[in-house]
C-alpha cells in the first residue's frame, strides 16, 4: 500500500524538524537546519535512503495509539503486543550547540522485546557513512557530517546490512533512552545530553509557551496545536518561518507537482503576523517582522517572493534522480525555481505586514520606513507589468487581479502611514493617485459584469480563490455586490466536495503544469472567513468544522487534501494551512469561551 502523508507526526527544535511515522520510524530529518540535506530520506525513497525505526521486534503493523503530550511537541507512540505494552517517546530538545534526537523506550506492562534499526544516509540518502565505535558511541562520518548515537543504559548493538541494530527487552517501568547527535565532522564531540532532563525541560518549556495563548474559545486544542506547529517551523536564530519542513510531497499522487517548501515566503507574512499577534505571541511576531526587514533590504527591484531561512537569495532548483519520490511521485526537487519569478503581490504583502506591525505596537526600526519608501518608488514605475501571480504560475506572465489588488494595498498602506504620522516623508499625492488608478483599473479590467465576479486575470474567464481576499485587505467592503458575487462564483466554480481548489486545473492548465492537484486548504479557510463576514456564520462554522476534521490524529494539516481518496496531499505540515485555522477560529469564536 502507498504511504499516507497523514501517517506522520512532527518533532523539532526550532532549527530543524523530523517526521515520525506510525510504525515508529523517523523517515525524514535534515541536519543541522530545515534546508540542510536529509540524513533520513525514506519519506521520499525507500529503506536504503535512511531511517531510524524503534518498535517491538517483528511488529509489522502500525502503533496501537499515539499522541502529543498536552500542549507540547513531545510525541508518545504506544504498541500493545501479546507480550505486553511499550511506549516510545520522541522529541528534539532545544539545542545548545548541536541538534539532538531523543527517543525513550519505556515498558508499560509485561516484557516486550524492542528492535532499533538505524540506517544513516547523508546527502538525501545518497551517501553511506563510515561507522565506528568510540567510547560507547556508534559514530557515523561522511564528509562534513558526523552523527553520534548512544543509549542509556548501553544495550547490545551490532552492524549489519549497512545499518546499526540494537535489540533489548523492557519490563514494566524499565526504560532505555537513545540520543542521536549531529555535529560538523571536523569539530570535537559536543557535550552529552541527559535524555530524561531533556524530556522534562521540553515538556515544561512547551507548556509554558502554549500557556501564553490568548485564545480560549471553541477548538482551543486545534488552535494551540496549530500555534505549536508554527513555532516548530520557526528558525529560532533568525525568526524566519518555513512554509513546511519537507520537500516534494506531491500535490497529486504520482504527479510532478512536487516542490521544496523549506523556505520562507513573503506571501505568508501578513497572515502569519496577524495570527501571532492576535494569539498573544508578540515576541515571535517581532522576530518574524525583523526577519522580513533583513530579507527585503536592498534594491527593491531585487525583491524576491521567498528567501532562505537566514535571508539567503539563491535557491537553485535541482532534481534528485536517485530518490523515487513519495508513493512514486517524481521528480524529487531541492531548491525552488520560483524564487526568480516576478510576483507583484509581495510588495503589498510587505507593506501590509509592516503596517500591521506598526499599528500593533511592535517596536519600530529606524530604517523600516526608508525600505518602504524605496519599495513604493519602484512599484510606482513597474506595477503595470504582468507577473506570475500568487500561485507561482509556470505558464507565462499575466495581469493577475490578486497581484493588482495587492499593489493597491501597498499604495493604500503607504498613504495611511503618511496620513497618520506627519513626521514621515513621502509622496502623499503621488501614492494617492497611484492607489486610485490601480483601483479603477482593477474594477474595469478585472471584473466580469455579466457574471458579477472578479476574475483571475484581466479578460479571463477563470476564477481564483485569492479573489476572496479582496474585501479582507480593504479593497472593497464585504457588502459590495461585486464582492458577494465573487464569493458566490468562486464557491460554485472552484468547489470540490465542499472545499475549494485555488484555481481550475486539468490537462495542461494555465499554470503550465500537467495533471491536477487537491483542494488547497487555506483557500477553504478564506471561504469560511468570507461567509462569516457576509452574515452566513452558520455555514462558515460548518465549513470550519469540516476543515478541522481533516487534520490527522495528532492535529496536523498538509497543504492540500484529496476529498475523493480521503487523504492529505502536499508538503507537511503546512504553515499556511495552520495559519488559516488560527485566523478563522479567531474570526468565528473570539468572543466565545471554550466548553
Coordinates of C-alpha atoms in Angstrom, one line a residue:
X1 CA 0.0 0.0 0.0
X2 CA 1.1 3.5 -0.7
X3 CA 2.2 5.5 2.4
X4 CA 0.0 8.3 3.6
X5 CA 1.2 11.8 4.4
X6 CA -1.1 11.8 7.4
X7 CA 0.7 8.9 8.9
X8 CA 3.4 11.2 10.1
X9 CA 3.9 13.4 13.2
X10 CA 6.3 16.3 13.7
X11 CA 9.1 16.8 16.2
X12 CA 11.6 19.6 16.1
X13 CA 13.9 22.0 17.9
X14 CA 13.1 25.3 16.1
X15 CA 16.0 24.9 13.8
X16 CA 15.1 21.7 12.0
X17 CA 12.4 19.0 12.3
X18 CA 11.8 15.3 11.8
X19 CA 8.8 13.3 10.7
X20 CA 8.0 10.2 12.7
X21 CA 5.6 7.5 11.2
X22 CA 3.0 5.4 12.9
X23 CA 5.4 2.5 12.6
X24 CA 7.9 4.2 14.9
X25 CA 10.3 5.2 12.1
X26 CA 11.9 8.6 11.7
X27 CA 11.7 8.9 7.9
X28 CA 12.7 12.5 7.4
X29 CA 15.3 14.6 9.1
X30 CA 17.5 17.4 7.7
X31 CA 20.6 18.4 9.8
X32 CA 21.5 20.9 11.1
X33 CA 18.9 23.2 9.5
X34 CA 15.5 22.8 7.9
X35 CA 17.1 23.3 4.5
X36 CA 20.1 21.1 5.0
X37 CA 20.5 17.8 3.2
X38 CA 18.5 15.0 4.8
X39 CA 20.2 12.1 6.7
X40 CA 16.9 10.2 6.8
X41 CA 15.1 10.3 3.4
X42 CA 13.0 7.2 3.4
X43 CA 10.0 9.6 3.1
X44 CA 11.0 10.2 -0.5
X45 CA 12.5 6.9 -1.3
X46 CA 12.9 3.5 0.5
X47 CA 14.7 2.0 3.4
X48 CA 18.1 2.4 1.7
X49 CA 17.7 6.1 1.7
X50 CA 17.9 6.4 5.5
X51 CA 15.5 6.0 8.5
X52 CA 15.5 5.1 12.2
X53 CA 12.9 2.7 13.5
X54 CA 12.2 1.8 17.1
X55 CA 9.3 -0.7 17.6
X56 CA 8.5 -4.0 19.1
X57 CA 10.5 -6.8 17.4
X58 CA 8.7 -8.3 14.4
X59 CA 6.0 -5.6 14.7
X60 CA 4.7 -5.3 11.1
X61 CA 1.6 -3.2 11.9
X62 CA 1.4 0.5 12.9
X63 CA 1.3 1.6 16.5
X64 CA -1.8 1.0 18.6
X65 CA -2.1 4.6 19.6
X66 CA -0.1 7.8 19.6
X67 CA -0.5 11.4 20.8
X68 CA 1.4 14.5 21.7
X69 CA 1.7 15.2 25.4
X70 CA -0.7 18.1 26.1
X71 CA 0.4 21.4 24.7
X72 CA 3.9 20.1 23.7
X73 CA 5.8 18.8 20.7
X74 CA 6.7 15.6 22.6
X75 CA 5.3 12.6 20.9
X76 CA 4.3 9.3 22.6
X77 CA 3.8 6.2 20.4
X78 CA 2.5 3.0 22.0
X79 CA 2.1 -0.6 21.0
X80 CA 0.1 -3.4 22.6
X81 CA 1.6 -6.8 21.9
X82 CA 0.8 -10.3 23.1
X83 CA 3.8 -10.0 25.4
X84 CA 2.9 -6.6 26.8
X85 CA 2.8 -2.9 26.1
X86 CA 5.6 -0.4 25.3
X87 CA 5.9 3.3 24.7
X88 CA 8.4 5.3 22.6
X89 CA 8.7 9.0 23.4
X90 CA 10.2 11.1 20.7
X91 CA 11.5 14.7 21.0
X92 CA 14.1 17.1 19.8
X93 CA 15.2 19.3 22.8
X94 CA 16.0 22.9 22.4
X95 CA 19.6 22.8 21.3
X96 CA 22.6 24.4 22.9
X97 CA 25.1 23.9 20.1
X98 CA 24.3 20.6 18.4
X99 CA 20.9 19.1 17.4
X100 CA 19.8 16.0 19.2
X101 CA 17.0 13.5 18.6
X102 CA 16.0 11.8 21.9
X103 CA 14.0 8.5 21.8
X104 CA 13.0 7.0 25.2
X105 CA 11.6 3.4 25.3
X106 CA 9.5 2.5 28.3
X107 CA 7.9 -0.7 29.3
X108 CA 4.2 -0.3 30.3
X109 CA 3.3 -3.9 31.0
X110 CA 4.6 -7.4 30.6
X111 CA 8.0 -7.9 28.9
X112 CA 8.5 -6.6 25.3
X113 CA 11.5 -7.2 23.1
X114 CA 12.2 -4.0 21.1
X115 CA 14.3 -3.6 18.0
X116 CA 16.1 -0.4 16.9
X117 CA 17.3 -0.1 13.3
X118 CA 19.4 3.0 12.4
X119 CA 20.2 3.4 8.8
X120 CA 22.0 6.8 8.3
X121 CA 22.4 8.1 4.7
X122 CA 23.7 11.6 4.3
X123 CA 23.0 13.9 1.4
X124 CA 19.4 12.9 0.9
X125 CA 20.0 9.2 1.1
X126 CA 22.9 9.1 -1.3
X127 CA 26.0 8.7 1.0
X128 CA 26.7 5.7 3.2
X129 CA 28.8 6.9 6.2
X130 CA 31.8 5.2 7.7
X131 CA 30.7 3.7 11.1
X132 CA 32.9 3.0 14.1
X133 CA 32.7 2.7 17.9
X134 CA 34.2 5.3 20.2
X135 CA 33.7 5.4 24.0
X136 CA 30.4 3.5 23.9
X137 CA 29.1 5.5 20.9
X138 CA 28.3 4.5 17.4
X139 CA 29.8 7.2 15.2
X140 CA 28.9 7.8 11.6
X141 CA 31.1 10.1 9.5
X142 CA 30.9 11.2 5.8
X143 CA 32.4 14.4 4.5
X144 CA 31.1 17.4 6.6
X145 CA 28.6 15.3 8.7
X146 CA 29.1 13.4 11.9
X147 CA 26.4 11.7 13.9
X148 CA 26.9 10.1 17.4
X149 CA 24.5 7.5 18.8
X150 CA 24.4 6.3 22.4
X151 CA 22.0 4.5 24.7
X152 CA 21.4 4.7 28.4
X153 CA 21.8 2.1 29.7
X154 CA 24.0 0.7 26.9
X155 CA 22.3 -2.1 25.0
X156 CA 23.6 -4.8 22.7
X157 CA 24.2 -3.3 19.2
X158 CA 25.7 -4.6 16.0
X159 CA 26.3 -3.6 12.4
X160 CA 24.5 -5.5 9.6
X161 CA 23.5 -4.6 6.1
X162 CA 25.0 -1.1 6.4
X163 CA 22.8 -0.3 9.4
X164 CA 23.2 -0.3 13.2
X165 CA 20.8 -2.6 15.0
X166 CA 20.0 -3.0 18.7
X167 CA 17.7 -5.4 20.5
X168 CA 16.7 -5.4 24.1
X169 CA 13.8 -6.3 26.4
X170 CA 11.9 -3.8 28.7
X171 CA 9.6 -4.8 31.5
X172 CA 7.0 -2.6 33.2
X173 CA 8.7 0.6 34.5
X174 CA 12.0 -0.1 32.7
X175 CA 13.4 2.5 30.3
X176 CA 16.1 2.7 27.6
X177 CA 17.0 6.1 26.1
X178 CA 18.7 6.7 22.8
X179 CA 20.3 10.0 21.9
X180 CA 21.4 10.8 18.3
X181 CA 23.6 13.9 18.0
X182 CA 24.8 15.7 14.8
X183 CA 27.8 17.9 14.6
X184 CA 30.4 19.0 11.9
X185 CA 32.8 16.2 11.4
X186 CA 35.9 18.4 11.9
X187 CA 34.8 19.5 15.4
X188 CA 35.1 17.7 18.7
X189 CA 32.0 15.8 20.0
X190 CA 29.6 18.1 21.7
X191 CA 28.6 17.8 25.3
X192 CA 26.3 14.9 26.2
X193 CA 22.6 15.5 26.7
X194 CA 20.8 13.9 29.6
X195 CA 17.7 12.4 27.8
X196 CA 15.5 12.5 30.9
X197 CA 16.3 16.0 31.7
X198 CA 15.7 16.9 28.1
X199 CA 12.3 15.4 28.3
X200 CA 11.4 17.2 31.5
X201 CA 12.6 20.6 30.3
X202 CA 11.0 20.1 26.8
X203 CA 7.6 19.4 28.4
X204 CA 7.9 22.3 30.8
X205 CA 9.1 24.8 28.1
X206 CA 6.4 23.9 25.5
X207 CA 3.6 24.1 28.1
X208 CA 4.9 27.4 29.4
X209 CA 4.9 28.7 25.8
X210 CA 1.4 27.3 25.0
X211 CA 0.0 28.9 28.2
X212 CA 0.7 32.4 26.6
X213 CA -2.1 31.8 24.0
X214 CA -4.8 34.3 24.5
X215 CA -7.4 32.3 22.7
X216 CA -9.9 30.5 24.9
X217 CA -12.7 29.7 22.6
X218 CA -14.1 26.5 20.9
X219 CA -11.5 24.3 19.2
X220 CA -8.8 25.6 21.5
X221 CA -6.8 22.4 21.3
X222 CA -6.7 22.7 17.5
X223 CA -5.7 26.3 17.7
X224 CA -2.9 25.6 20.2
X225 CA -1.7 22.7 18.1
X226 CA -1.5 25.0 15.1
X227 CA 0.4 27.6 17.0
X228 CA 2.8 25.0 18.3
X229 CA 3.3 23.8 14.8
X230 CA 4.1 27.4 13.6
X231 CA 6.6 27.7 16.5
X232 CA 8.2 24.4 15.4
X233 CA 8.5 25.7 11.9
X234 CA 10.3 28.9 13.1
X235 CA 14.1 29.1 12.8
X236 CA 14.8 30.5 16.2
X237 CA 18.2 32.1 15.4
X238 CA 16.7 34.2 12.6
X239 CA 13.0 34.4 13.2
X240 CA 12.2 33.0 9.7
X241 CA 9.2 30.6 9.4
X242 CA 9.5 27.9 6.8
X243 CA 6.4 27.0 4.7
X244 CA 6.9 23.4 5.6
X245 CA 9.8 21.2 6.8
X246 CA 9.6 18.9 3.7
X247 CA 10.3 18.9 0.0
X248 CA 8.5 17.2 -2.8
X249 CA 5.5 15.7 -1.0
X250 CA 3.1 15.5 -4.0
X251 CA 0.1 17.7 -4.8
X252 CA -1.1 14.8 -6.9
X253 CA -0.1 11.2 -6.2
X254 CA 2.2 10.1 -8.9
X255 CA 2.3 13.6 -10.4
X256 CA 5.1 16.1 -11.0
X257 CA 3.8 18.9 -8.8
X258 CA 6.5 18.3 -6.1
X259 CA 8.2 21.4 -4.7
X260 CA 10.6 22.3 -2.0
X261 CA 8.9 24.3 0.8
X262 CA 11.8 24.6 3.3
X263 CA 12.0 28.3 2.7
X264 CA 10.2 31.5 3.9
X265 CA 7.6 33.0 1.6
X266 CA 6.7 36.7 1.8
X267 CA 3.1 35.8 0.7
X268 CA 2.6 34.3 4.2
X269 CA 3.9 37.4 6.1
X270 CA 0.7 39.4 6.9
X271 CA -1.4 36.4 7.8
X272 CA 1.4 34.9 9.9
X273 CA 2.0 38.2 11.7
X274 CA -1.8 38.6 12.3
X275 CA -2.1 35.1 13.8
X276 CA 0.8 35.5 16.1
X277 CA -0.2 39.0 17.4
X278 CA -3.8 38.1 17.8
X279 CA -2.9 34.9 19.8
X280 CA -0.6 36.7 22.2
X281 CA 2.9 35.9 20.7
X282 CA 4.4 39.4 20.3
X283 CA 8.0 38.2 20.7
X284 CA 7.6 35.7 17.8
X285 CA 5.8 38.3 15.7
X286 CA 8.6 40.8 16.2
X287 CA 11.2 38.2 15.3
X288 CA 9.3 37.4 12.1
X289 CA 9.0 41.2 11.3
X290 CA 12.7 41.6 11.9
X291 CA 13.5 38.6 9.6
X292 CA 11.3 40.3 6.9
X293 CA 13.1 43.6 7.2
X294 CA 16.5 41.9 6.8
X295 CA 15.4 39.7 3.9
X296 CA 13.9 42.5 1.8
X297 CA 16.7 45.1 2.4
X298 CA 18.5 46.1 -0.7
X299 CA 17.4 47.1 -4.2
X300 CA 13.6 47.0 -4.4
X301 CA 14.0 45.6 -8.0
X302 CA 15.5 42.5 -6.4
X303 CA 12.7 41.8 -4.1
X304 CA 12.0 38.0 -4.1
X305 CA 8.9 36.0 -3.3
X306 CA 10.8 33.7 -0.9
X307 CA 14.1 33.6 0.8
X308 CA 16.2 31.0 2.8
X309 CA 15.7 30.9 6.5
X310 CA 18.7 33.2 7.0
X311 CA 17.5 35.5 4.2
X312 CA 19.5 33.7 1.5
X313 CA 18.6 34.7 -2.0
X314 CA 20.0 31.8 -4.2
X315 CA 17.8 28.7 -4.0
X316 CA 18.7 26.8 -7.2
X317 CA 16.3 24.0 -8.1
X318 CA 17.8 20.6 -8.6
X319 CA 16.3 17.1 -9.1
X320 CA 17.5 14.2 -7.0
X321 CA 17.3 11.3 -9.5
X322 CA 18.2 8.6 -7.0
X323 CA 15.0 9.2 -5.0
X324 CA 11.9 7.5 -6.3
X325 CA 9.6 10.1 -4.6
X326 CA 6.7 9.7 -2.1
X327 CA 4.4 7.0 -3.4
X328 CA 6.4 7.1 -6.7
X329 CA 5.8 10.8 -7.3
X330 CA 8.8 12.1 -9.2
X331 CA 10.8 14.2 -9.5
X332 CA 12.2 14.9 -6.1
X333 CA 13.3 18.5 -6.0
X334 CA 15.5 20.7 -3.8
X335 CA 15.7 24.4 -4.2
X336 CA 12.8 26.3 -5.8
X337 CA 13.0 27.9 -9.3
X338 CA 10.0 30.1 -8.5
X339 CA 12.4 32.3 -6.5
X340 CA 13.2 34.1 -9.7
X341 CA 9.6 34.9 -10.5
X342 CA 8.0 38.4 -10.5
X343 CA 5.1 38.4 -8.2
X344 CA 3.9 42.0 -7.6
X345 CA 1.7 41.0 -4.7
X346 CA 4.7 40.6 -2.5
X347 CA 5.2 44.4 -2.4
X348 CA 1.7 44.6 -1.0
X349 CA 2.4 41.8 1.5
X350 CA 5.5 43.6 2.8
X351 CA 3.8 47.0 3.1
X352 CA 0.7 45.4 4.8
X353 CA 2.9 43.4 7.2
X354 CA 4.9 46.5 8.3
X355 CA 1.7 48.5 8.6
X356 CA 0.2 45.8 10.9
X357 CA 3.4 45.7 12.9
X358 CA 3.3 49.5 13.4
X359 CA -0.4 49.5 14.3
X360 CA 0.1 46.6 16.8
X361 CA 2.8 48.4 18.7
X362 CA 5.8 46.4 17.7
X363 CA 9.0 48.5 18.3
X364 CA 9.9 50.4 15.2
X365 CA 13.2 50.2 13.4
X366 CA 14.9 53.3 12.2
X367 CA 15.3 52.0 8.6
X368 CA 11.9 50.5 8.3
X369 CA 10.2 53.5 6.6
X370 CA 13.1 54.1 4.3
X371 CA 12.7 50.5 3.0
X372 CA 9.0 51.1 2.4
X373 CA 9.7 54.3 0.5
X374 CA 12.1 52.5 -1.7
X375 CA 9.6 49.7 -2.4
X376 CA 6.9 52.2 -3.3
X377 CA 9.2 54.2 -5.6
X378 CA 10.0 51.0 -7.5
X379 CA 6.4 49.8 -7.6
X380 CA 5.1 53.1 -8.8
X381 CA 7.0 52.7 -12.1
X382 CA 6.5 48.9 -12.5
X383 CA 3.1 47.9 -11.3
X384 CA 1.6 47.8 -14.7
X385 CA 3.7 44.8 -15.7
X386 CA 2.2 41.3 -15.9
X387 CA 3.6 38.8 -13.4
X388 CA 3.4 35.1 -12.4
X389 CA 0.9 35.7 -9.6
X390 CA 0.4 34.4 -6.1
X391 CA 0.3 30.8 -7.1
X392 CA 3.7 30.9 -8.9
X393 CA 2.3 30.0 -12.3
X394 CA 4.8 28.5 -14.7
X395 CA 2.7 29.1 -17.8
X396 CA 3.7 32.7 -18.6
X397 CA 3.0 36.1 -17.1
X398 CA -0.4 37.6 -16.9
X399 CA -2.2 40.6 -15.4
X400 CA -3.4 38.8 -12.3
X401 CA -6.2 40.5 -10.4
X402 CA -4.9 39.5 -7.0
X403 CA -1.5 40.9 -7.8
X404 CA -3.0 44.3 -8.8
X405 CA -5.2 44.3 -5.6
X406 CA -2.1 43.9 -3.6
X407 CA -0.4 46.7 -5.5
X408 CA -3.4 48.8 -4.3
X409 CA -2.8 47.5 -0.8
X410 CA 0.9 48.7 -1.0
X411 CA -0.2 52.2 -2.0
X412 CA -3.0 52.3 0.5
X413 CA -0.8 51.4 3.4
X414 CA 1.8 53.9 2.4
X415 CA -0.9 56.7 2.2
X416 CA -2.3 55.7 5.5
X417 CA 1.1 55.8 7.1
X418 CA 1.7 59.3 5.9
X419 CA -1.8 60.5 7.0
X420 CA -1.3 59.1 10.5
X421 CA 2.3 60.3 11.0
X422 CA 3.1 63.7 9.6
X423 CA 6.8 63.3 10.5
X424 CA 7.2 60.6 7.8
X425 CA 8.4 61.8 4.5
X426 CA 6.9 60.5 1.2
X427 CA 5.0 61.4 -2.0
X428 CA 1.5 61.5 -0.5
X429 CA -0.2 62.9 -3.6
X430 CA 1.6 60.6 -6.0
X431 CA 0.8 57.5 -3.9
X432 CA -2.9 58.6 -3.6
X433 CA -3.1 59.0 -7.4
X434 CA -1.5 55.6 -7.8
X435 CA -3.9 54.0 -5.4
X436 CA -6.9 55.5 -7.2
X437 CA -5.6 54.4 -10.7
X438 CA -5.0 50.8 -9.6
X439 CA -8.4 50.6 -8.1
X440 CA -10.1 52.0 -11.1
X441 CA -8.2 49.6 -13.5
X442 CA -8.9 46.5 -11.4
X443 CA -12.6 47.3 -11.3
X444 CA -12.7 48.0 -15.1
X445 CA -10.5 45.2 -16.4
X446 CA -10.6 42.5 -13.7
X447 CA -14.4 42.4 -13.2
X448 CA -16.9 40.4 -15.3
X449 CA -20.1 42.4 -15.1
X450 CA -22.2 39.7 -16.9
X451 CA -21.2 37.1 -14.3
X452 CA -20.9 39.6 -11.4
X453 CA -17.5 38.4 -10.4
X454 CA -13.9 39.4 -10.4
X455 CA -11.7 37.1 -12.5
X456 CA -8.3 35.5 -12.1
X457 CA -6.7 37.9 -14.6
X458 CA -7.7 40.7 -16.9
X459 CA -10.0 39.5 -19.7
X460 CA -10.0 35.8 -18.5
X461 CA -13.0 33.6 -17.6
X462 CA -11.1 31.7 -14.9
X463 CA -11.6 32.3 -11.2
X464 CA -9.1 32.2 -8.3
X465 CA -9.7 31.6 -4.6
X466 CA -7.3 34.5 -3.9
X467 CA -10.2 36.8 -5.0
X468 CA -11.8 36.1 -1.6
X469 CA -9.1 38.3 -0.1
X470 CA -10.4 41.4 -1.9
X471 CA -12.6 42.5 1.0
X472 CA -10.2 41.2 3.6
X473 CA -7.5 43.7 2.6
X474 CA -10.0 46.6 2.3
X475 CA -10.1 46.9 -1.5
X476 CA -13.9 46.8 -1.4
X477 CA -16.3 46.2 1.6
X478 CA -17.9 42.8 2.2
X479 CA -21.4 44.1 1.4
X480 CA -20.4 45.4 -2.1
X481 CA -22.4 43.4 -4.7
X482 CA -19.3 42.7 -6.7
X483 CA -17.7 41.1 -3.6
X484 CA -20.7 39.0 -2.7
X485 CA -21.0 38.0 -6.4
X486 CA -17.3 37.0 -6.4
X487 CA -17.7 34.9 -3.2
X488 CA -20.7 33.0 -4.8
X489 CA -18.9 32.5 -8.1
X490 CA -15.7 31.2 -6.5
X491 CA -17.6 28.9 -4.2
X492 CA -19.6 27.5 -7.1
X493 CA -16.9 27.1 -9.8
X494 CA -13.9 26.1 -7.6
X495 CA -15.9 23.8 -5.3
X496 CA -14.7 20.2 -4.9
X497 CA -16.8 18.2 -2.4
X498 CA -17.4 21.2 -0.3
X499 CA -13.9 22.5 -0.3
X500 CA -12.1 24.9 -2.6
X501 CA -9.5 24.5 -5.3
X502 CA -7.2 27.5 -5.6
X503 CA -7.9 27.7 -9.4
X504 CA -9.0 25.4 -12.2
X505 CA -6.6 22.7 -13.3
X506 CA -6.9 19.9 -15.7
X507 CA -4.8 18.7 -18.6
X508 CA -2.1 21.3 -19.1
X509 CA -3.6 24.2 -17.1
X510 CA -2.8 27.9 -17.2
X511 CA -0.1 27.2 -14.6
X512 CA 1.9 25.4 -17.2
X513 CA 2.0 22.1 -15.5
X514 CA 0.4 18.7 -16.4
X515 CA -2.0 17.0 -14.2
X516 CA -4.1 18.3 -11.3
X517 CA -4.0 18.8 -7.6
X518 CA -6.1 18.6 -4.5
X519 CA -8.2 21.2 -2.7
X520 CA -6.0 23.9 -1.2
X521 CA -6.8 24.0 2.5
X522 CA -6.1 27.7 3.3
X523 CA -8.5 28.7 0.5
X524 CA -11.3 26.9 2.2
X525 CA -10.4 28.8 5.4
X526 CA -10.6 32.0 3.4
X527 CA -14.1 31.0 2.2
X528 CA -15.2 30.4 5.8
X529 CA -13.9 33.9 6.7
X530 CA -15.9 35.4 3.8
X531 CA -19.1 33.5 4.7
X532 CA -18.8 34.7 8.3
X533 CA -18.2 38.3 7.2
X534 CA -21.2 38.3 4.9
X535 CA -23.6 37.1 7.6
X536 CA -23.5 33.3 6.9
X537 CA -21.8 32.4 10.2
X538 CA -23.6 29.0 10.5
X539 CA -22.3 27.9 7.1
X540 CA -18.8 29.3 8.0
X541 CA -18.7 27.3 11.2
X542 CA -19.8 24.1 9.4
X543 CA -17.0 24.5 6.9
X544 CA -14.5 25.2 9.7
X545 CA -15.5 22.1 11.5
X546 CA -15.0 20.0 8.3
X547 CA -11.6 21.5 7.8
X548 CA -10.5 20.8 11.4
X549 CA -11.7 17.3 10.8
X550 CA -9.2 16.9 8.0
X551 CA -6.3 17.1 10.4
X552 CA -4.6 13.8 11.2
X553 CA -4.8 12.0 14.5
X554 CA -2.2 14.4 16.1
X555 CA -3.8 17.5 14.7
X556 CA -1.5 18.3 11.7
X557 CA -2.6 19.6 8.3
X558 CA -0.8 19.4 5.0
X559 CA -1.0 21.9 2.1
X560 CA -3.8 20.1 0.2
X561 CA -6.4 17.4 0.5
X562 CA -7.9 14.8 -1.9
X563 CA -11.6 14.6 -1.0
X564 CA -12.2 11.6 -3.3
X565 CA -9.4 9.5 -1.8
X566 CA -9.7 11.0 1.7
X567 CA -6.0 11.7 2.1
X568 CA -3.7 14.6 2.6
X569 CA -1.5 16.0 -0.2
X570 CA 1.4 18.3 -0.5
X571 CA 4.2 19.3 1.9
X572 CA 3.5 18.6 5.6
X573 CA 2.8 20.1 8.0
X574 CA 2.0 23.3 6.1
X575 CA 2.3 26.6 7.9
X576 CA -0.2 28.3 5.6
X577 CA -2.9 25.7 6.5
X578 CA -2.3 26.1 10.2
X579 CA -2.3 29.9 9.9
X580 CA -5.6 29.7 8.2
X581 CA -7.0 27.6 11.0
X582 CA -5.9 30.0 13.7
X583 CA -7.1 33.1 11.9
X584 CA -10.5 31.6 11.1
X585 CA -11.0 30.3 14.7
X586 CA -10.2 33.8 15.9
X587 CA -12.7 35.3 13.5
X588 CA -15.5 32.9 14.3
X589 CA -15.2 32.3 18.0
X590 CA -13.1 35.2 19.5
X591 CA -15.9 36.2 21.9
X592 CA -16.9 32.7 23.0
X593 CA -15.4 30.6 25.8
X594 CA -14.3 27.1 25.4
X595 CA -16.7 24.5 26.8

